[in-house]
Tab-separated table of C-alpha atoms and ligand atoms in Angstrom:
chain	number	residue	atom	x	y	z
A	1	MET	CA	-10.122	1.321	22.826
A	2	LYS	CA	-8.075	3.315	20.540
A	3	ILE	CA	-7.331	1.262	17.182
A	4	PHE	CA	-4.814	2.130	14.694
A	5	SER	CA	-3.603	0.474	11.496
A	6	GLY	CA	-1.802	1.501	8.351
A	7	ILE	CA	-2.092	0.068	4.846
A	8	GLN	CA	0.074	0.771	1.929
A	9	PRO	CA	-1.311	2.371	-1.274
A	10	THR	CA	-0.244	-0.364	-3.547
A	11	GLY	CA	-3.282	-0.144	-5.742
A	12	LYS	CA	-4.036	-3.680	-6.032
A	13	LYS	CA	-4.903	-4.988	-2.817
A	14	HIS	CA	-5.002	-8.810	-2.445
A	15	LEU	CA	-7.198	-11.343	-0.683
A	16	GLY	CA	-4.507	-11.591	1.983
A	17	ASN	CA	-4.623	-7.887	2.675
A	18	TYR	CA	-8.469	-8.147	2.687
A	19	ILE	CA	-8.785	-11.101	4.971
A	20	GLY	CA	-5.783	-10.185	7.319
A	21	ALA	CA	-6.363	-6.505	7.566
A	22	ILE	CA	-9.246	-4.746	5.774
A	23	ARG	CA	-12.051	-7.220	7.223
A	24	GLN	CA	-10.564	-6.369	10.698
A	25	TYR	CA	-10.803	-2.683	10.012
A	26	VAL	CA	-14.422	-2.836	9.079
A	27	GLU	CA	-15.128	-4.718	12.176
A	28	GLY	CA	-13.180	-2.386	14.431
A	29	GLN	CA	-14.818	0.758	13.518
A	30	ASP	CA	-17.626	0.279	15.937
A	31	GLU	CA	-15.385	-0.843	18.709
A	32	GLY	CA	-12.554	1.747	18.419
A	33	ASP	CA	-12.864	4.972	20.188
A	34	PRO	CA	-11.764	6.083	17.641
A	35	ALA	CA	-10.624	3.563	14.978
A	36	ILE	CA	-8.063	5.219	12.990
A	37	TYR	CA	-6.957	3.918	9.497
A	38	CYS	CA	-4.130	5.478	7.615
A	39	ILE	CA	-3.065	5.073	3.938
A	40	VAL	CA	0.670	5.007	4.344
A	41	ASP	CA	2.117	6.714	1.153
A	42	LEU	CA	5.417	7.626	2.920
A	43	HIS	CA	5.841	3.911	3.552
A	44	ALA	CA	5.271	3.342	-0.202
A	45	ILE	CA	8.379	5.332	-1.224
A	46	THR	CA	10.801	3.009	0.812
A	47	VAL	CA	10.947	0.993	-2.580
A	48	PRO	CA	11.164	2.326	-6.195
A	49	TRP	CA	8.032	4.215	-7.150
A	50	ASP	CA	6.378	6.540	-9.660
A	51	PRO	CA	4.998	9.661	-8.190
A	52	ALA	CA	1.861	9.780	-10.528
A	53	VAL	CA	1.107	6.111	-9.974
A	54	LEU	CA	1.558	6.817	-6.222
A	55	ARG	CA	-1.074	9.367	-6.172
A	56	SER	CA	-3.470	7.194	-8.120
A	57	ASN	CA	-2.853	4.309	-5.909
A	58	VAL	CA	-3.845	6.333	-2.776
A	59	HIS	CA	-7.244	6.921	-4.560
A	60	ASP	CA	-7.457	3.250	-5.495
A	61	THR	CA	-6.802	2.062	-1.927
A	62	THR	CA	-9.082	4.861	-0.467
A	63	ALA	CA	-12.061	3.598	-2.723
A	64	ILE	CA	-11.351	-0.070	-1.881
A	65	LEU	CA	-11.548	0.729	1.911
A	66	LEU	CA	-14.652	2.855	1.544
A	67	ALA	CA	-16.087	-0.087	-0.743
A	68	ALA	CA	-15.324	-2.677	1.903
A	69	GLY	CA	-17.422	-0.651	4.395
A	70	LEU	CA	-15.273	1.853	6.069
A	71	ASP	CA	-17.317	4.861	6.986
A	72	PRO	CA	-15.677	8.195	7.275
A	73	GLU	CA	-18.326	9.157	9.946
A	74	ARG	CA	-17.604	6.225	12.108
A	75	CYS	CA	-13.643	6.106	11.814
A	76	ILE	CA	-10.916	8.289	10.832
A	77	LEU	CA	-9.532	7.554	7.439
A	78	PHE	CA	-6.545	9.661	6.115
A	79	ARG	CA	-3.367	9.805	4.093
A	80	GLN	CA	-0.253	9.560	6.086
A	81	SER	CA	1.705	12.496	4.439
A	82	ASP	CA	-1.168	14.806	5.330
A	83	VAL	CA	-0.370	14.692	8.992
A	84	ARG	CA	3.307	16.032	9.231
A	85	GLU	CA	3.377	14.852	12.878
A	86	HIS	CA	4.240	11.342	11.628
A	87	THR	CA	7.489	12.467	10.048
A	88	GLU	CA	8.721	14.410	12.965
A	89	LEU	CA	7.888	11.809	15.545
A	90	THR	CA	9.728	9.161	13.379
A	91	TRP	CA	12.957	11.318	13.668
A	92	LEU	CA	12.546	11.651	17.349
A	93	LEU	CA	12.001	8.070	17.612
A	94	THR	CA	15.061	6.998	15.731
A	95	ALA	CA	17.057	8.315	18.778
A	96	LEU	CA	15.459	5.440	20.788
A	97	THR	CA	15.740	2.665	18.191
A	98	ALA	CA	18.560	0.232	18.200
A	99	HIS	CA	20.266	-0.097	14.737
A	100	GLY	CA	20.607	-3.810	15.605
A	101	ASP	CA	16.946	-4.285	16.094
A	102	LEU	CA	16.194	-2.681	12.750
A	103	ASN	CA	18.730	-4.955	11.166
A	104	ARG	CA	16.920	-8.065	12.536
A	105	MET	CA	13.616	-7.080	10.961
A	106	HIS	CA	12.387	-9.931	8.541
A	107	GLN	CA	10.707	-7.518	6.284
A	108	PHE	CA	13.810	-5.440	5.896
A	109	LYS	CA	15.951	-8.501	5.095
A	110	ASP	CA	13.449	-9.939	2.736
A	111	LYS	CA	12.838	-6.665	0.823
A	112	SER	CA	16.574	-5.323	0.788
A	113	ALA	CA	17.518	-8.799	-0.587
A	114	LYS	CA	15.140	-8.235	-3.486
A	115	GLN	CA	16.148	-4.618	-4.430
A	116	ARG	CA	18.205	-4.520	-7.593
A	117	GLU	CA	19.140	-0.775	-7.381
A	118	LEU	CA	18.927	1.235	-4.193
A	119	VAL	CA	18.421	-0.189	-0.654
A	120	SER	CA	17.160	3.031	0.808
A	121	ALA	CA	17.676	4.119	4.232
A	122	GLY	CA	13.837	4.616	4.305
A	123	LEU	CA	13.482	0.922	3.905
A	124	PHE	CA	15.640	0.418	6.854
A	125	LEU	CA	13.591	3.135	8.950
A	126	TYR	CA	10.290	1.723	7.869
A	127	PRO	CA	9.461	0.203	11.183
A	128	VAL	CA	10.214	3.414	13.049
A	129	LEU	CA	7.837	5.325	10.738
A	130	GLN	CA	5.314	2.590	11.583
A	131	ALA	CA	5.995	3.046	15.386
A	132	ALA	CA	5.528	6.748	15.029
A	133	ASP	CA	2.072	6.297	13.144
A	134	VAL	CA	0.827	4.159	16.051
A	135	LEU	CA	2.342	5.935	18.886
A	136	ALA	CA	1.222	9.382	17.614
A	137	TYR	CA	-2.386	8.326	18.503
A	138	LYS	CA	-1.577	6.419	21.690
A	139	ALA	CA	-3.456	3.427	20.129
A	140	ASP	CA	-3.796	0.344	22.246
A	141	THR	CA	-4.763	-1.990	19.541
A	142	VAL	CA	-3.058	-2.558	16.122
A	143	PRO	CA	-5.109	-4.900	13.628
A	144	VAL	CA	-2.560	-6.632	11.170
A	145	GLY	CA	-1.668	-9.669	9.538
A	146	GLU	CA	0.900	-12.185	11.042
A	147	ASP	CA	3.701	-10.694	8.901
A	148	GLN	CA	3.485	-7.416	10.952
A	149	ARG	CA	3.877	-9.108	14.422
A	150	GLN	CA	7.713	-8.325	14.610
A	151	HIS	CA	7.058	-4.644	13.837
A	152	VAL	CA	4.356	-4.317	16.471
A	153	GLU	CA	6.777	-5.931	19.144
A	154	LEU	CA	9.462	-3.377	18.055
A	155	MET	CA	7.142	-0.294	18.547
A	156	ARG	CA	6.191	-1.640	22.039
A	157	GLU	CA	9.972	-1.763	22.717
A	158	ILE	CA	10.382	1.975	21.609
A	159	ALA	CA	7.327	2.957	23.556
A	160	ARG	CA	8.801	1.305	26.736
A	161	ARG	CA	12.192	2.842	26.063
A	162	PHE	CA	10.527	6.173	25.670
A	163	ASN	CA	8.586	6.060	28.902
A	164	GLU	CA	11.663	4.801	30.951
A	165	ARG	CA	13.665	7.607	29.894
A	166	PHE	CA	11.042	10.549	29.533
A	167	GLY	CA	8.126	9.702	31.603
A	168	PRO	CA	4.840	7.875	30.810
A	169	VAL	CA	3.743	9.474	27.709
A	170	MET	CA	3.457	6.562	25.124
A	171	VAL	CA	0.872	3.702	25.080
A	172	GLU	CA	2.295	0.170	24.431
A	173	PRO	CA	0.139	-1.105	21.666
A	174	GLU	CA	-1.058	-4.594	21.297
A	175	HIS	CA	-1.399	-6.363	18.002
A	176	ARG	CA	-4.567	-7.995	17.089
A	177	ILE	CA	-3.883	-10.773	14.623
A	178	PRO	CA	-6.939	-12.774	13.314
A	179	GLU	CA	-7.294	-16.263	14.560
A	180	VAL	CA	-8.082	-17.484	10.913
A	181	GLY	CA	-6.714	-15.675	7.762
A	182	ALA	CA	-3.616	-14.016	9.475
A	183	ARG	CA	-1.392	-15.373	6.709
A	184	ILE	CA	-3.132	-16.095	3.428
A	185	MET	CA	-0.658	-18.173	1.178
A	186	ASP	CA	0.038	-17.663	-2.649
A	187	LEU	CA	-2.209	-20.064	-4.358
A	188	GLN	CA	0.636	-21.181	-6.647
A	189	GLN	CA	3.360	-21.264	-4.048
A	190	PRO	CA	1.464	-22.226	-0.823
A	191	SER	CA	4.706	-22.100	1.321
A	192	ASN	CA	4.867	-18.469	0.604
A	193	LYS	CA	2.444	-15.530	1.751
A	194	MET	CA	0.250	-14.007	-0.796
A	195	ALA	CA	1.922	-10.674	-1.353
A	196	THR	CA	2.047	-7.486	-3.538
A	197	THR	CA	5.728	-7.949	-4.427
A	198	GLY	CA	7.338	-11.338	-5.262
A	199	GLY	CA	4.236	-13.504	-5.497
A	200	SER	CA	2.900	-15.213	-8.618
A	201	GLU	CA	0.135	-13.426	-10.610
A	202	GLN	CA	-1.758	-16.535	-10.997
A	203	GLY	CA	-1.414	-17.304	-7.245
A	204	THR	CA	-2.576	-13.833	-6.099
A	205	VAL	CA	-6.425	-13.159	-5.968
A	206	TYR	CA	-6.869	-9.289	-6.119
A	207	VAL	CA	-9.896	-7.814	-4.555
A	208	LEU	CA	-10.921	-6.192	-7.969
A	209	ASP	CA	-10.319	-9.435	-9.966
A	210	GLU	CA	-13.420	-10.281	-12.163
A	211	PRO	CA	-15.321	-13.459	-11.028
A	212	ALA	CA	-13.936	-15.518	-14.010
A	213	ALA	CA	-10.312	-14.651	-13.036
A	214	ILE	CA	-10.997	-15.571	-9.389
A	215	THR	CA	-12.440	-18.826	-10.364
A	216	LYS	CA	-9.458	-19.572	-12.711
A	217	LYS	CA	-6.937	-18.893	-10.092
A	218	VAL	CA	-8.676	-20.964	-7.390
A	219	ARG	CA	-9.310	-23.806	-9.578
A	220	SER	CA	-5.565	-23.990	-10.542
A	221	ALA	CA	-4.357	-23.646	-7.029
A	222	VAL	CA	-1.480	-25.823	-6.283
A	223	THR	CA	-2.454	-28.755	-3.768
A	224	ASP	CA	-1.018	-32.018	-3.374
A	225	SER	CA	-1.248	-35.597	-5.012
A	226	GLY	CA	-3.729	-36.745	-2.250
A	227	THR	CA	-7.502	-36.683	-2.230
A	228	GLU	CA	-8.348	-35.509	1.407
A	229	VAL	CA	-9.720	-32.035	2.243
A	230	THR	CA	-7.814	-31.765	5.580
A	231	ARG	CA	-5.451	-29.306	7.256
A	232	SER	CA	-3.356	-32.045	8.943
A	233	GLY	CA	-0.453	-34.064	7.324
A	234	GLU	CA	2.584	-33.590	5.146
A	235	GLY	CA	2.418	-31.341	2.125
A	236	LYS	CA	-1.250	-29.945	2.960
A	237	GLU	CA	-0.270	-26.228	2.723
A	238	GLY	CA	-2.320	-25.634	-0.316
A	239	ILE	CA	-5.550	-27.299	0.916
A	240	ALA	CA	-5.094	-25.769	4.335
A	241	ASN	CA	-4.888	-22.332	2.717
A	242	LEU	CA	-8.040	-23.129	0.746
A	243	ILE	CA	-9.770	-24.345	3.832
A	244	GLU	CA	-8.809	-21.082	5.697
A	245	ILE	CA	-10.079	-18.947	2.769
A	246	LEU	CA	-13.321	-20.734	2.430
A	247	SER	CA	-13.792	-20.391	6.239
A	248	VAL	CA	-13.499	-16.546	6.204
A	249	ALA	CA	-15.375	-16.315	2.958
A	250	ARG	CA	-18.365	-18.067	4.139
A	251	GLY	CA	-18.072	-17.365	7.826
A	252	SER	CA	-18.125	-21.074	8.898
A	253	GLU	CA	-15.652	-23.229	10.984
A	254	MET	CA	-12.844	-24.993	9.407
A	255	ASP	CA	-13.827	-28.292	11.077
A	256	SER	CA	-17.193	-28.074	9.575
A	257	ILE	CA	-15.611	-27.498	6.009
A	258	GLU	CA	-13.444	-30.556	6.568
A	259	ALA	CA	-16.470	-32.648	7.397
A	260	GLU	CA	-18.601	-31.342	4.526
A	261	PHE	CA	-16.013	-32.193	1.916
A	262	GLU	CA	-14.960	-35.583	3.328
A	263	GLY	CA	-14.568	-38.000	0.422
A	264	SER	CA	-15.604	-35.413	-2.173
A	265	GLY	CA	-12.258	-34.821	-3.792
A	266	TYR	CA	-10.512	-31.539	-4.769
A	267	GLY	CA	-12.567	-30.401	-7.878
A	268	ASP	CA	-15.790	-29.891	-5.961
A	269	PHE	CA	-14.053	-28.295	-2.993
A	270	LYS	CA	-12.131	-25.899	-5.315
A	271	GLY	CA	-15.386	-25.013	-7.073
A	272	ALA	CA	-17.017	-24.175	-3.642
A	273	VAL	CA	-13.963	-22.004	-2.646
A	274	ALA	CA	-14.189	-20.159	-5.934
A	275	GLU	CA	-17.734	-19.484	-5.650
A	276	ALA	CA	-17.585	-18.311	-2.118
A	277	VAL	CA	-14.657	-15.889	-2.815
A	278	VAL	CA	-16.458	-14.568	-5.936
A	279	ASP	CA	-19.569	-13.841	-3.601
A	280	TYR	CA	-17.256	-12.482	-0.897
A	281	LEU	CA	-15.501	-9.806	-3.079
A	282	ALA	CA	-18.299	-9.002	-5.550
A	283	PRO	CA	-19.984	-6.272	-3.390
A	284	VAL	CA	-16.653	-4.601	-2.780
A	285	ARG	CA	-15.779	-4.617	-6.528
A	286	GLU	CA	-19.098	-3.238	-7.549
A	287	ARG	CA	-19.134	-0.652	-4.945
A	288	TYR	CA	-15.546	0.242	-5.868
A	289	ALA	CA	-16.505	0.913	-9.502
A	290	GLU	CA	-19.101	3.581	-8.198
A	291	LEU	CA	-16.645	5.393	-5.796
A	292	ARG	CA	-13.396	5.351	-7.699
A	293	PRO	CA	-14.169	7.949	-10.367
A	294	ASP	CA	-15.045	10.688	-8.050
A	295	GLU	CA	-11.543	11.627	-7.131
A	296	ALA	CA	-12.690	15.065	-5.625
A	297	ALA	CA	-15.047	13.048	-3.177
A	298	LEU	CA	-12.019	10.849	-2.308
A	299	GLU	CA	-9.768	13.727	-1.462
A	300	GLN	CA	-12.429	15.393	0.561
A	301	ALA	CA	-12.919	12.258	2.733
A	302	LEU	CA	-9.202	12.046	3.242
A	303	ALA	CA	-8.760	15.643	4.103
A	304	ALA	CA	-11.543	15.563	6.493
A	305	GLY	CA	-9.933	12.439	8.110
A	306	ALA	CA	-6.494	14.238	8.147
A	307	GLU	CA	-7.982	17.199	10.216
A	308	LYS	CA	-9.354	14.676	12.841
A	309	ALA	CA	-6.155	12.845	12.816
A	310	ARG	CA	-3.793	15.856	13.092
A	311	ALA	CA	-5.790	17.095	16.238
A	312	ILE	CA	-4.788	13.966	18.053
A	313	ALA	CA	-1.296	13.546	16.946
A	314	ALA	CA	-0.431	17.323	17.543
A	315	GLU	CA	-1.573	16.624	21.184
A	316	THR	CA	0.941	13.783	21.547
A	317	LEU	CA	3.897	15.804	19.913
A	318	ALA	CA	3.030	18.706	22.253
A	319	GLU	CA	3.985	16.178	25.105
A	320	VAL	CA	6.930	14.530	23.360
A	321	ARG	CA	8.817	17.755	22.369
A	322	PRO	CA	9.162	19.098	25.754
A	323	ALA	CA	9.844	15.668	27.352
A	324	MET	CA	12.700	15.128	24.943
A	325	GLY	CA	14.089	18.603	25.059
A	326	THR	CA	13.464	19.747	21.548
A	327	GLY	CA	11.826	22.963	20.674
A	328	PRO	CA	11.126	25.796	23.123
A	329	ALA	CA	10.276	24.837	26.832
B	1	LIG	N1	-0.758	-12.853	2.865
B	1	LIG	C1	-1.335	-12.225	3.928
B	1	LIG	N2	-2.240	-12.689	4.740
B	1	LIG	C2	-2.876	-12.119	5.629
B	1	LIG	N3	-2.627	-10.690	5.884
B	1	LIG	C3	-1.715	-10.014	5.041
B	1	LIG	N4	-1.236	-8.832	4.977
B	1	LIG	C4	-0.385	-8.755	3.888
B	1	LIG	N5	-0.210	-9.836	3.304
B	1	LIG	C5	-1.134	-10.720	4.014
B	1	LIG	C6	-1.663	-7.769	5.898
B	1	LIG	O1	-2.254	-6.808	5.026
B	1	LIG	C7	-1.970	-5.440	5.659
B	1	LIG	C8	-1.519	-4.442	4.631
B	1	LIG	O2	-0.384	-4.778	4.254
B	1	LIG	P1	0.689	-3.675	3.649
B	1	LIG	O3	0.291	-2.373	3.889
B	1	LIG	O4	2.060	-4.119	3.858
B	1	LIG	O5	0.522	-3.875	2.056
B	1	LIG	P2	1.324	-4.528	1.048
B	1	LIG	O6	2.670	-4.188	1.060
B	1	LIG	O7	0.585	-4.246	-0.187
B	1	LIG	O8	1.018	-6.020	1.305
B	1	LIG	P3	2.034	-7.231	1.195
B	1	LIG	O9	1.381	-8.312	0.584
B	1	LIG	O10	2.436	-7.418	2.692
B	1	LIG	O11	3.104	-6.714	0.227
B	1	LIG	P4	4.628	-6.992	0.397
B	1	LIG	O12	4.955	-8.198	1.054
B	1	LIG	O13	5.134	-6.888	-1.064
B	1	LIG	O14	5.194	-5.643	1.129
B	1	LIG	C9	-1.036	-5.746	6.810
B	1	LIG	O15	-1.757	-5.742	8.114
B	1	LIG	C10	-0.496	-7.020	6.541
B	1	LIG	O16	-0.190	-7.756	7.701
């Protein structure tokens, strides 16, 4: 099975990114043949950015992924802009993508509504670049959080359209969305997903947060006026989110967590969640501190990954160009 997933170099990755995506990447590296993970710096320039910060954020994200357990010997980890085939394939795929479909993408609607200055054409084409990322490797599995479901559906549609028109070159990828933790919510606004943009600082747990900060954020999470640690019932979004987080952090079933905290009140429960999240993220934070200073080593890992990635993507493009009639026959 070929696995592909991309992650934005937004520097401060949060618990939602970790539980929804990074955790799956680590698990996928022994299953994937190969497992390919891409730091998508070209996606990051679809909203306002600072060039120096972007470069530094790529290093931050690389170090977080390595600290979380990605091993460049067991997966392919690279920077998107190092493999030019992604941009070429994006343009070729725009010819097969309906403008109306891109207009319907929730992420475009949300992010364009928030832009104060320029709504870039890149933001509109974001899902096509994402389709090119995945289709260039003929990946069959795409581990992502729930928010990316619609984009994976679109890349399947683009792959089908390509194959109908030009022959069976593309593989239609399937998303892999985790059963628990696919949509971690903001701790202060539990009806919104935890997010890099638009979330609340206090409601967002960062992978690199110090234990005291994590504890404070979890302890002040918005819940409800009740006392029951249960996922069912009106207004239980906050508690349900904490149950889900605890379930992943501890590796235990959500039902057994509800049973364990029956009748114990929210204080004890939040204390347990805080402790579990601190323990869950501590090894990553510690390893990150060791890895992040050596930028030459991070660049070396990315360059080696890009070479392996390029070899695969180049083969796909060598099939795509003649099929579409671009370049020499
Ligand atoms: N709240 C979440 N719960 C579970 N999974 C999530 N993901 C994002 N938010 C949650 C998953 O993380 C992966 C990487 O996302 P990205 O590359 O889009 O990174 P980002 O832009 O920094 O993450 P956000 O929070 O989604 O930022 P916004 O909304 O500001 O763009 C993806 O697989 C995603 O599903």
